[in-house]
């Protein structure tokens, strides 16, 4: 079995995430892609995250109609800092050594790999797939990454949050089933300010 592991803050999930997962599914001949929302990302400590329960429910709504996608809350349940190596070990234990794991990542991650927890072990546990993103110019990595060029999707989680905080539309940027919950959350935040 070949499983894509797509980790990230998903703050919130947007159409670029789904496009990347769909592309990886077909290009890498994966059986399934599992989205894994992080509890707290060590290298993005200053990032303000939407509540974990909201990020998880948005992800579940986003992938609901695609049988090839799933969501794991293992990092949220584990709490504390989220480390990819711990998640990959847990998935290997769950699905067995014969399961091939493909960790899906954006190109921005490559430059910080030396600062990850146990990067050598990460590369033993999975094939590390790097998908190009908007503005990516290319660079070398000492790690054996599998580059997967993809037509860029011009959307980011920070763009979505920014537009919602200004009361602007995000239609076409996020999965339709996530819109009601996102709108409710940002309306509530505005009332509290």
PDB file of N, CA and C in Angstrom, residues 41-44 105-117 119 123 128 139-141 143:
ATOM      1  N   UNK A  41       3.390  23.674  15.479  1.00  0.00           N
ATOM      2  CA  UNK A  41       4.547  23.449  14.626  1.00  0.00           C
ATOM      3  C   UNK A  41       5.776  24.101  15.239  1.00  0.00           C
ATOM      4  N   UNK A  42       6.823  23.314  15.526  1.00  0.00           N
ATOM      5  CA  UNK A  42       8.003  23.852  16.207  1.00  0.00           C
ATOM      6  C   UNK A  42       8.675  25.015  15.499  1.00  0.00           C
ATOM      7  N   UNK A  43       8.703  25.002  14.180  1.00  0.00           N
ATOM      8  CA  UNK A  43       9.409  26.047  13.451  1.00  0.00           C
ATOM      9  C   UNK A  43       8.525  27.246  13.118  1.00  0.00           C
ATOM     10  N   UNK A  44       7.261  27.184  13.543  1.00  0.00           N
ATOM     11  CA  UNK A  44       6.345  28.310  13.332  1.00  0.00           C
ATOM     12  C   UNK A  44       5.676  28.662  14.652  1.00  0.00           C
ATOM     13  N   UNK A 105       4.926  17.723   0.949  1.00  0.00           N
ATOM     14  CA  UNK A 105       5.347  18.993   1.512  1.00  0.00           C
ATOM     15  C   UNK A 105       5.462  20.053   0.434  1.00  0.00           C
ATOM     16  N   UNK A 106       5.329  21.304   0.843  1.00  0.00           N
ATOM     17  CA  UNK A 106       5.581  22.419  -0.055  1.00  0.00           C
ATOM     18  C   UNK A 106       7.074  22.706  -0.113  1.00  0.00           C
ATOM     19  N   UNK A 107       7.503  23.365  -1.149  1.00  0.00           N
ATOM     20  CA  UNK A 107       8.928  23.627  -1.361  1.00  0.00           C
ATOM     21  C   UNK A 107       9.542  24.501  -0.274  1.00  0.00           C
ATOM     22  N   UNK A 108       8.742  25.317   0.387  1.00  0.00           N
ATOM     23  CA  UNK A 108       9.262  26.194   1.429  1.00  0.00           C
ATOM     24  C   UNK A 108       9.857  25.427   2.609  1.00  0.00           C
ATOM     25  N   UNK A 109       9.460  24.174   2.766  1.00  0.00           N
ATOM     26  CA  UNK A 109       9.904  23.353   3.893  1.00  0.00           C
ATOM     27  C   UNK A 109      11.355  22.880   3.745  1.00  0.00           C
ATOM     28  N   UNK A 110      11.809  22.705   2.534  1.00  0.00           N
ATOM     29  CA  UNK A 110      13.112  22.080   2.284  1.00  0.00           C
ATOM     30  C   UNK A 110      14.259  22.812   2.982  1.00  0.00           C
ATOM     31  N   UNK A 111      14.228  24.122   2.974  1.00  0.00           N
ATOM     32  CA  UNK A 111      15.322  24.890   3.561  1.00  0.00           C
ATOM     33  C   UNK A 111      15.433  24.734   5.072  1.00  0.00           C
ATOM     34  N   UNK A 112      14.372  24.245   5.720  1.00  0.00           N
ATOM     35  CA  UNK A 112      14.416  24.091   7.184  1.00  0.00           C
ATOM     36  C   UNK A 112      14.613  22.641   7.632  1.00  0.00           C
ATOM     37  N   UNK A 113      14.819  21.713   6.714  1.00  0.00           N
ATOM     38  CA  UNK A 113      14.906  20.293   7.067  1.00  0.00           C
ATOM     39  C   UNK A 113      16.007  19.982   8.087  1.00  0.00           C
ATOM     40  N   UNK A 114      17.118  20.693   8.030  1.00  0.00           N
ATOM     41  CA  UNK A 114      18.200  20.442   8.983  1.00  0.00           C
ATOM     42  C   UNK A 114      17.791  20.777  10.413  1.00  0.00           C
ATOM     43  N   UNK A 115      16.748  21.579  10.566  1.00  0.00           N
ATOM     44  CA  UNK A 115      16.282  21.959  11.909  1.00  0.00           C
ATOM     45  C   UNK A 115      15.151  21.066  12.421  1.00  0.00           C
ATOM     46  N   UNK A 116      14.734  20.098  11.611  1.00  0.00           N
ATOM     47  CA  UNK A 116      13.673  19.180  12.027  1.00  0.00           C
ATOM     48  C   UNK A 116      14.198  18.204  13.070  1.00  0.00           C
ATOM     49  N   UNK A 117      13.284  17.633  13.835  1.00  0.00           N
ATOM     50  CA  UNK A 117      13.649  16.574  14.766  1.00  0.00           C
ATOM     51  C   UNK A 117      13.935  15.302  13.968  1.00  0.00           C
ATOM     52  N   UNK A 119      15.832  14.345  11.266  1.00  0.00           N
ATOM     53  CA  UNK A 119      15.570  14.329   9.821  1.00  0.00           C
ATOM     54  C   UNK A 119      16.051  13.052   9.137  1.00  0.00           C
ATOM     55  N   UNK A 123      13.695  10.496   6.744  1.00  0.00           N
ATOM     56  CA  UNK A 123      13.981  10.024   5.380  1.00  0.00           C
ATOM     57  C   UNK A 123      14.101   8.507   5.299  1.00  0.00           C
ATOM     58  N   UNK A 128      10.229  11.558   0.743  1.00  0.00           N
ATOM     59  CA  UNK A 128       9.888  12.944   1.047  1.00  0.00           C
ATOM     60  C   UNK A 128       9.618  13.667  -0.267  1.00  0.00           C
ATOM     61  N   UNK A 139      16.095  25.347  -5.654  1.00  0.00           N
ATOM     62  CA  UNK A 139      17.341  25.318  -4.897  1.00  0.00           C
ATOM     63  C   UNK A 139      17.726  23.875  -4.654  1.00  0.00           C
ATOM     64  N   UNK A 140      18.945  23.694  -4.214  1.00  0.00           N
ATOM     65  CA  UNK A 140      19.448  22.338  -3.958  1.00  0.00           C
ATOM     66  C   UNK A 140      19.140  21.914  -2.527  1.00  0.00           C
ATOM     67  N   UNK A 141      19.042  20.605  -2.339  1.00  0.00           N
ATOM     68  CA  UNK A 141      18.857  20.058  -0.999  1.00  0.00           C
ATOM     69  C   UNK A 141      19.840  18.913  -0.814  1.00  0.00           C
ATOM     70  N   UNK A 143      19.233  16.628   1.176  1.00  0.00           N
ATOM     71  CA  UNK A 143      18.363  15.491   1.489  1.00  0.00           C
ATOM     72  C   UNK A 143      17.797  14.908   0.198  1.00  0.00           C
TER      73      UNK A 143
END
